[in-house]
Coordinates of C-alpha atoms and ligand atoms in Angstrom, one line a residue:
M1 CA -21.7 14.6 -9.7
A2 CA -18.0 14.5 -8.6
Q3 CA -15.8 14.4 -11.5
L4 CA -14.2 10.8 -12.0
P5 CA -10.5 10.7 -11.6
Q6 CA -8.5 10.4 -14.8
I7 CA -5.7 7.9 -15.1
A8 CA -2.8 6.5 -17.2
I9 CA -1.0 3.3 -17.6
L10 CA 2.6 3.1 -18.4
G11 CA 3.5 -0.2 -19.9
S12 CA 2.0 -2.3 -22.5
G13 CA 3.2 -5.8 -21.6
I14 CA 1.4 -9.3 -20.8
F15 CA 0.3 -8.4 -17.3
V16 CA -1.1 -4.8 -18.5
K17 CA -3.1 -6.8 -21.0
T18 CA -4.0 -9.8 -19.1
Q19 CA -4.6 -8.2 -15.8
Y20 CA -4.5 -4.3 -15.4
I21 CA -7.0 -3.9 -18.5
P22 CA -9.6 -6.6 -17.7
R23 CA -9.4 -5.8 -13.6
L24 CA -9.6 -2.2 -14.2
A25 CA -12.5 -2.5 -16.7
E26 CA -14.4 -4.3 -13.7
I27 CA -14.3 -0.8 -11.7
S28 CA -14.3 1.2 -14.7
D29 CA -17.4 3.3 -12.9
L30 CA -14.6 4.7 -10.5
F31 CA -12.1 6.5 -12.9
V32 CA -11.6 7.3 -16.4
L33 CA -8.5 5.6 -18.3
K34 CA -7.2 8.6 -20.3
A35 CA -4.2 7.1 -21.9
I36 CA -1.9 3.9 -22.1
W37 CA 2.0 4.8 -22.9
S38 CA 4.8 2.5 -24.1
R39 CA 8.2 3.2 -25.0
S40 CA 7.5 2.2 -29.0
E41 CA 4.4 3.1 -30.8
E42 CA 3.8 -0.1 -32.0
S43 CA 3.3 -1.7 -28.4
A44 CA 1.3 1.1 -27.1
R45 CA -1.1 0.4 -30.1
S46 CA -1.3 -3.2 -29.2
A47 CA -2.3 -2.3 -25.4
V48 CA -4.8 0.1 -26.6
E49 CA -6.4 -2.3 -29.0
A50 CA -7.0 -4.5 -26.1
A51 CA -8.1 -1.8 -24.0
K52 CA -10.8 0.0 -26.5
K53 CA -13.4 -2.6 -25.9
F54 CA -13.8 -1.4 -22.3
F55 CA -12.6 2.0 -22.6
P56 CA -13.3 3.5 -26.1
E57 CA -11.9 6.9 -25.3
V58 CA -8.5 5.7 -24.1
E59 CA -5.7 7.7 -25.8
C60 CA -2.2 6.1 -27.4
K61 CA 0.8 7.7 -26.4
W62 CA 4.3 6.7 -27.0
G63 CA 8.2 7.7 -26.6
D64 CA 9.4 10.6 -24.7
A65 CA 7.0 13.0 -26.4
G66 CA 4.0 10.9 -25.2
L67 CA 5.4 10.7 -21.5
D68 CA 5.6 14.4 -21.5
E69 CA 2.1 14.8 -22.5
I70 CA 1.1 12.6 -19.7
I71 CA 3.3 14.3 -17.1
R72 CA 2.0 17.7 -18.0
D73 CA -1.7 16.4 -18.1
T74 CA -2.8 17.8 -14.9
S75 CA -6.3 16.1 -15.2
I76 CA -4.2 12.8 -14.7
I77 CA -4.0 12.3 -11.2
W78 CA -2.8 8.8 -11.0
V79 CA -0.4 6.7 -13.1
A80 CA 0.0 2.6 -12.8
V81 CA 3.6 2.0 -13.6
V82 CA 3.9 -1.4 -15.1
L83 CA 7.2 -1.6 -16.9
A84 CA 10.3 -3.5 -16.8
G85 CA 11.5 -4.0 -13.2
Q86 CA 15.0 -2.2 -13.7
I87 CA 13.5 1.2 -14.9
Q88 CA 10.3 1.3 -12.5
V89 CA 11.9 3.2 -9.6
D90 CA 13.1 6.0 -11.8
M91 CA 10.0 6.2 -13.9
S92 CA 7.9 6.5 -10.5
L93 CA 9.9 9.0 -8.9
R94 CA 9.8 11.2 -12.2
L95 CA 5.9 10.9 -11.8
L96 CA 6.0 11.4 -8.3
K97 CA 8.0 14.9 -8.5
A98 CA 5.4 15.8 -11.1
G99 CA 2.9 15.3 -8.4
K100 CA 0.9 12.3 -9.7
H101 CA -0.1 9.5 -7.4
V102 CA 1.8 6.5 -8.6
L103 CA 0.8 2.5 -8.3
Q104 CA 4.0 0.6 -9.4
E105 CA 4.0 -2.9 -10.2
K106 CA 6.3 -5.4 -7.9
P107 CA 9.1 -5.9 -7.5
A108 CA 9.2 -2.6 -5.7
A109 CA 13.0 -2.4 -6.9
A110 CA 15.6 -4.6 -8.7
C111 CA 17.7 -4.5 -5.4
V112 CA 17.6 -3.4 -2.1
G113 CA 20.0 -0.5 -2.4
E114 CA 17.8 1.1 -5.5
A115 CA 14.7 0.7 -3.0
E116 CA 16.7 2.6 -0.2
T117 CA 17.8 5.5 -2.7
G118 CA 14.3 5.7 -4.0
L119 CA 12.6 6.1 -0.8
S120 CA 15.1 8.8 0.4
S121 CA 14.7 10.7 -2.6
Y122 CA 10.8 10.2 -2.3
H123 CA 11.1 11.8 1.2
A124 CA 13.4 14.5 0.1
F125 CA 11.3 15.8 -2.6
G126 CA 7.9 15.4 -1.0
A127 CA 8.5 18.6 1.0
D128 CA 8.6 21.0 -2.1
L129 CA 5.2 19.8 -3.2
P130 CA 1.9 21.2 -2.1
F131 CA 0.9 17.5 -1.0
R132 CA 2.9 14.4 -0.9
P133 CA 1.8 12.0 -3.8
I134 CA 1.2 8.6 -2.8
W135 CA 3.8 5.8 -3.9
A136 CA 2.2 2.6 -3.7
V137 CA 3.5 -1.1 -4.9
A138 CA 1.0 -3.2 -6.3
E139 CA 1.3 -6.5 -4.5
N140 CA -1.9 -8.7 -4.9
Y141 CA -0.8 -11.3 -2.5
R142 CA -1.2 -9.0 0.5
F143 CA -4.9 -8.5 -0.7
E144 CA -5.8 -12.1 -1.3
P145 CA -8.4 -13.2 1.2
A146 CA -6.5 -16.5 1.9
F147 CA -3.8 -14.7 3.5
V148 CA -5.8 -12.3 5.5
E149 CA -7.6 -15.5 6.9
G150 CA -4.7 -17.3 7.6
R151 CA -3.3 -14.4 9.7
K152 CA -6.3 -14.6 11.8
L153 CA -5.9 -18.2 12.3
M154 CA -2.4 -17.5 13.7
T155 CA -4.0 -16.8 17.0
E156 CA -5.1 -20.6 17.2
V157 CA -2.0 -22.3 16.5
G158 CA -0.4 -21.6 19.9
D159 CA 3.4 -21.3 20.0
I160 CA 4.9 -21.5 16.7
M161 CA 7.5 -24.4 16.0
N162 CA 8.4 -24.0 12.5
I163 CA 7.3 -22.0 9.4
Q164 CA 7.4 -23.5 5.7
V165 CA 7.2 -21.6 2.4
I166 CA 7.8 -24.5 -0.2
V167 CA 7.6 -22.9 -4.0
E168 CA 8.1 -25.6 -7.1
G169 CA 7.4 -23.3 -10.0
S170 CA 6.7 -23.9 -13.4
M171 CA 8.5 -21.5 -15.5
N172 CA 9.3 -23.5 -18.5
S173 CA 9.0 -22.4 -22.3
S174 CA 5.2 -22.7 -22.0
N175 CA 4.9 -19.8 -19.7
P176 CA 4.3 -16.6 -21.2
Y177 CA 6.9 -14.7 -19.1
F178 CA 9.5 -17.6 -19.9
S179 CA 11.5 -15.5 -22.8
N180 CA 10.8 -11.8 -21.1
A181 CA 14.0 -9.9 -21.4
W182 CA 13.9 -7.9 -18.5
R183 CA 12.9 -10.4 -15.9
R184 CA 15.9 -12.8 -17.4
N185 CA 18.1 -9.9 -16.8
L186 CA 17.1 -9.0 -13.4
T187 CA 20.0 -9.7 -10.8
G188 CA 18.5 -12.8 -8.8
G189 CA 16.3 -13.7 -12.3
F190 CA 13.2 -15.5 -11.6
I191 CA 13.8 -15.9 -8.0
L192 CA 13.6 -12.1 -7.2
D193 CA 10.8 -11.4 -9.6
M194 CA 8.5 -14.3 -8.4
G195 CA 9.8 -14.6 -5.2
V196 CA 8.6 -11.4 -4.2
H197 CA 5.0 -12.7 -4.0
Y198 CA 5.9 -15.6 -1.9
I199 CA 7.7 -13.5 0.6
A200 CA 5.0 -11.1 0.6
G201 CA 2.4 -14.0 1.4
L202 CA 4.9 -15.2 4.1
R203 CA 5.0 -12.0 6.0
M204 CA 1.2 -11.2 5.6
L205 CA 0.6 -14.8 7.1
V206 CA 3.1 -14.4 10.0
G207 CA 2.9 -10.6 10.9
S208 CA 6.2 -10.6 12.0
E209 CA 9.4 -9.3 10.1
V210 CA 12.4 -11.5 8.7
T211 CA 15.4 -10.3 10.5
S212 CA 17.9 -12.5 9.1
V213 CA 18.8 -15.3 6.4
S214 CA 21.2 -18.0 5.4
A215 CA 20.8 -19.5 1.8
I216 CA 22.2 -22.0 -0.6
T217 CA 21.4 -21.1 -4.4
S218 CA 22.3 -22.9 -7.6
H219 CA 21.7 -22.8 -11.1
V220 CA 20.9 -26.1 -12.5
D221 CA 18.3 -25.4 -15.5
S222 CA 20.6 -23.8 -18.1
T223 CA 17.6 -22.5 -19.9
L224 CA 16.7 -20.0 -16.9
P225 CA 18.8 -17.3 -15.5
P226 CA 20.8 -17.9 -12.5
P227 CA 20.1 -18.6 -9.8
D228 CA 17.2 -20.9 -10.3
N229 CA 16.8 -22.8 -6.9
I230 CA 17.2 -21.6 -3.5
S231 CA 17.2 -23.1 -0.2
S232 CA 16.9 -20.4 2.7
T233 CA 16.5 -20.7 6.6
F234 CA 15.1 -17.4 7.9
Q235 CA 14.7 -16.0 11.5
L236 CA 11.9 -13.7 12.3
E237 CA 11.8 -10.7 14.7
N238 CA 9.6 -12.7 17.1
G239 CA 12.1 -15.4 17.5
C240 CA 10.4 -18.0 15.1
S241 CA 12.3 -19.7 12.2
G242 CA 11.5 -21.6 9.0
V243 CA 12.5 -22.4 5.8
F244 CA 12.0 -20.9 2.2
V245 CA 12.6 -23.1 -0.5
M246 CA 12.1 -22.1 -4.1
V247 CA 12.6 -24.0 -7.4
V248 CA 12.0 -21.5 -10.3
S249 CA 11.0 -24.6 -12.8
S250 CA 9.7 -28.0 -11.8
R251 CA 7.7 -30.9 -13.2
T252 CA 5.7 -30.7 -10.0
P253 CA 4.1 -27.4 -9.4
K254 CA 3.3 -26.6 -5.8
I255 CA 3.0 -23.3 -3.7
L256 CA 2.5 -23.7 -0.1
W257 CA 3.0 -21.9 3.2
R258 CA 2.8 -23.7 6.4
V259 CA 2.9 -22.6 10.1
V260 CA 3.3 -25.3 12.7
G261 CA 2.1 -24.7 16.2
L262 CA 1.9 -26.4 19.5
K263 CA -2.0 -26.3 19.1
G264 CA -2.3 -26.9 15.4
T265 CA -1.1 -25.8 12.0
V266 CA -2.4 -23.5 9.4
Q267 CA -1.3 -24.0 5.7
I268 CA -2.1 -22.1 2.5
E269 CA -1.7 -23.9 -0.9
R270 CA -2.5 -22.7 -4.3
G271 CA -5.0 -24.9 -6.1
N272 CA -8.1 -24.7 -8.0
K273 CA -11.7 -25.5 -7.5
D274 CA -14.8 -25.5 -9.9
G275 CA -12.5 -24.3 -12.5
K276 CA -11.2 -21.3 -10.5
H277 CA -7.6 -20.4 -9.4
G278 CA -7.1 -19.5 -5.8
Y279 CA -5.7 -20.8 -2.5
T280 CA -6.8 -23.6 -0.1
V281 CA -6.7 -22.4 3.8
I282 CA -6.5 -25.5 5.9
H283 CA -6.7 -25.0 9.7
Y284 CA -5.6 -28.5 11.6
T285 CA -6.6 -28.4 15.2
A286 CA -5.1 -30.0 18.3
D287 CA -8.0 -32.6 18.4
G288 CA -6.5 -34.0 15.0
K289 CA -9.5 -32.5 12.9
S290 CA -9.2 -29.8 10.2
Q291 CA -11.2 -27.4 8.2
S292 CA -10.7 -26.3 4.8
F293 CA -11.7 -23.1 2.8
F294 CA -11.3 -22.2 -0.6
H295 CA -10.7 -18.4 -1.8
P296 CA -10.6 -17.9 -5.5
F297 CA -8.0 -15.0 -6.7
C298 CA -9.1 -11.6 -6.2
G299 CA -6.0 -9.7 -5.0
V300 CA -5.6 -7.4 -8.1
N301 CA -9.2 -6.4 -7.8
E302 CA -8.8 -5.8 -4.2
E303 CA -5.6 -4.0 -4.4
L304 CA -6.8 -1.5 -7.2
K305 CA -9.8 -0.9 -5.2
T306 CA -7.9 -0.1 -2.1
F307 CA -5.5 2.2 -3.8
L308 CA -8.8 4.1 -5.7
S309 CA -10.2 4.8 -2.3
D310 CA -6.8 6.0 -0.9
I311 CA -6.4 8.3 -3.8
S312 CA -9.9 9.9 -3.3
Q313 CA -9.2 10.2 0.6
A314 CA -5.9 11.9 -0.5
N315 CA -7.7 14.2 -2.4
L316 CA -10.3 15.2 0.2
K317 CA -7.2 15.9 2.3
K318 CA -5.2 18.2 0.2
D319 CA -2.6 18.8 2.9
G320 CA -1.2 15.5 2.0
S321 CA -1.7 14.2 5.7
H322 CA -3.3 10.9 4.2
E323 CA -1.2 7.9 5.0
V324 CA -1.5 5.1 2.3
E325 CA -2.9 2.0 3.5
H326 CA 0.1 -0.1 4.9
R327 CA -0.3 -3.1 2.6
L328 CA 0.1 -1.0 -0.5
S329 CA 2.9 1.3 0.8
Y330 CA 6.3 1.5 -1.1
A331 CA 8.0 0.3 2.0
E332 CA 6.1 -2.9 2.2
G333 CA 7.3 -3.7 -1.4
A334 CA 10.9 -2.9 -0.2
R335 CA 10.9 -5.1 2.7
D336 CA 10.0 -8.1 0.2
V337 CA 12.7 -7.3 -2.2
A338 CA 15.4 -6.7 1.0
I339 CA 14.6 -10.3 2.2
L340 CA 15.2 -12.0 -1.3
D341 CA 18.5 -9.5 -1.7
A342 CA 19.6 -11.1 1.6
M343 CA 18.9 -14.6 0.7
L344 CA 20.7 -14.2 -2.8
E345 CA 23.7 -12.4 -1.2
S346 CA 23.9 -15.4 1.3
G347 CA 23.8 -17.8 -1.4
K348 CA 26.7 -16.0 -3.0
R349 CA 28.5 -16.3 0.2
Q350 CA 28.1 -20.1 0.7
G351 CA 25.2 -19.7 3.2
A352 CA 26.7 -16.8 5.3
P353 CA 24.1 -15.5 7.7
V354 CA 23.0 -12.2 6.1
Q355 CA 20.9 -9.3 8.3
V356 CA 18.1 -8.2 6.4
K357 CA 17.9 -4.5 5.7
R358 CA 15.2 -2.8 7.7
F359 CA 12.8 -0.2 6.1
Ligands
NAG1 C1 5.9 -26.5 -18.1 O1 5.2 -27.0 -17.1 C2 3.8 -27.2 -17.0 C3 3.4 -27.4 -15.6 O2 4.1 -28.5 -14.9 C4 3.6 -28.6 -17.7 O3 2.2 -28.8 -17.9 C5 4.1 -28.1 -19.2 O4 4.1 -29.4 -20.0 C6 5.6 -27.8 -19.0 N1 6.0 -27.2 -20.5 C7 7.2 -27.9 -20.7 C8 7.6 -27.3 -22.3 O5 8.1 -28.3 -20.3
NAG2 C1 20.4 -5.8 -19.0 O1 21.0 -5.3 -17.9 C2 22.0 -4.4 -18.1 C3 22.5 -3.5 -16.8 O2 21.4 -3.8 -15.8 C4 21.6 -3.4 -19.2 O3 22.8 -2.5 -19.4 C5 21.0 -4.1 -20.3 O4 20.8 -3.2 -21.4 C6 20.3 -5.2 -20.1 N1 19.7 -5.8 -21.3 C7 18.3 -6.0 -21.3 C8 18.0 -7.0 -22.7 O5 17.2 -5.9 -20.7
NAG3 C1 19.7 -25.1 -2.9 C2 19.3 -26.3 -3.6 O1 18.4 -27.0 -3.2 N1 20.4 -26.5 -4.6 C3 19.9 -27.7 -5.4 C4 19.2 -27.4 -6.6 O2 19.1 -28.4 -7.5 C5 20.5 -29.2 -7.6 C6 19.9 -30.4 -8.6 O3 18.8 -31.2 -8.2 C7 21.0 -29.8 -6.6 O4 22.5 -30.5 -6.5 C8 21.3 -28.7 -5.3 O5 21.6 -29.0 -4.2

C-alpha cells in the first residue's frame, strides 16, 4: 500500500478548530496529520487538544524552533497555512522555497501589491527547485455546488442586462470573528476579509473577469474597522455591468447574487433548509415559472479533496509539470483581492473609476 502523505497545519485559530480539523477528519483516510504549529505554545496546544480526538498521533509545535522542525521534516509534503492575513504570503513563500506544497487560507494577500510581489517571487524561485511546489488558495465558494450549478444556468438567461451582488452581513459582537485582531487591522477591514468570498462567488457565477470598478465607501458603525459599507458598480470583460453592495453589519442578514438576462434570471441566495446552512439557486424562466434547488455547504470538503488529489497527481509527475486545478490556484485568489482592492481605492477617491489589476 502506498504511504499516506504527511501534512501539517500552521495556525490554531477559530477556523482551524471549527473547519480544518473536523473537515480533515472526514477524509482522514487520505493523509496523516503530523503536526499543528502556532506562534505560542499555549495556542498550539489548544488546537492539538481539539485535533487529538480525530488524530491521536498529532504533534504539537510552536515558535521558531517548531517551525524549523516542520520545514526540515521531509516527510511533511504539504502544509495548510491558516494564519493572520497579513503574514500568510511570507509564510507560504518560506514553505514553498523549502519544497512544500502549500494550501493557504484566503484572503490570498492583504493587498494587491503583496499578491503581485508574492507571485513574482514564486515564479522566480520555482526554477531552482527540482519541482515547483503547488501554491493554492483555499476559497471554498469556488467549490460550492450552488455556484457550479448557477454557472451552468448562465447559458439559459440569454443576454445579461444586470448583475447584483447584495451582502448584508451580521458581523456584530455575537460573531466569533468580531474581536479578531488581525481582521480588524487589515486595510479594508471586514470588507476585504469577508468580501473575497462574495467576489469569488460572483466570478464563479458569471465566468468573466471584472475589469473596472467605481465605488463609494463609508464608515458608519464605529464598533467596526473602516470602511464598513461599500456600494460599487463594476464592469466585466464581456461588457456586462453590475453592482456590488456590502454592509458589514446589518440587522437584516442577506447574501444574494442575481443575474438578470433577457430570457430569465438566476439567483443564488444564502439560506437554510432542514437545519442545514447552504444556498438556494433559483432559475426564473421566460414563461414566468421558476425552479429552485437547495445545496447545503460543502465547499471546504470539496476544496480539500481537490487539493489532495492535485498533490498526489503532482507527486506522480515528479517533473513539476502538473498544473493545479484553476479554482485552487494562487492567481484566482489574487484576482478576488485585486477587485476589492480596486473598489477600496475607488472609495478613497470618491468613486473615481479604477482598473482592476490583471493576474
Ligand atoms: C448580531 O446579528 C445577529 C443576526 O442578525 C442577531 O441575531 C444578533 O442578535 C446580533 N447581535 C448583536 C449583539 O447585535
Ligand atoms: C496592525 O498592522 C500593522 C501594520 O500592518 C502592524 O505593524 C501591527 O503590528 C498590527 N497590529 C496588530 C494588533 O495586528
Ligand atoms: C456606500 C453606502 O451605501 N454608504 C452608506 C453607508 O451607510 C450610511 C448610513 O446609512 C449612508 O449614509 C451611506 O451613504
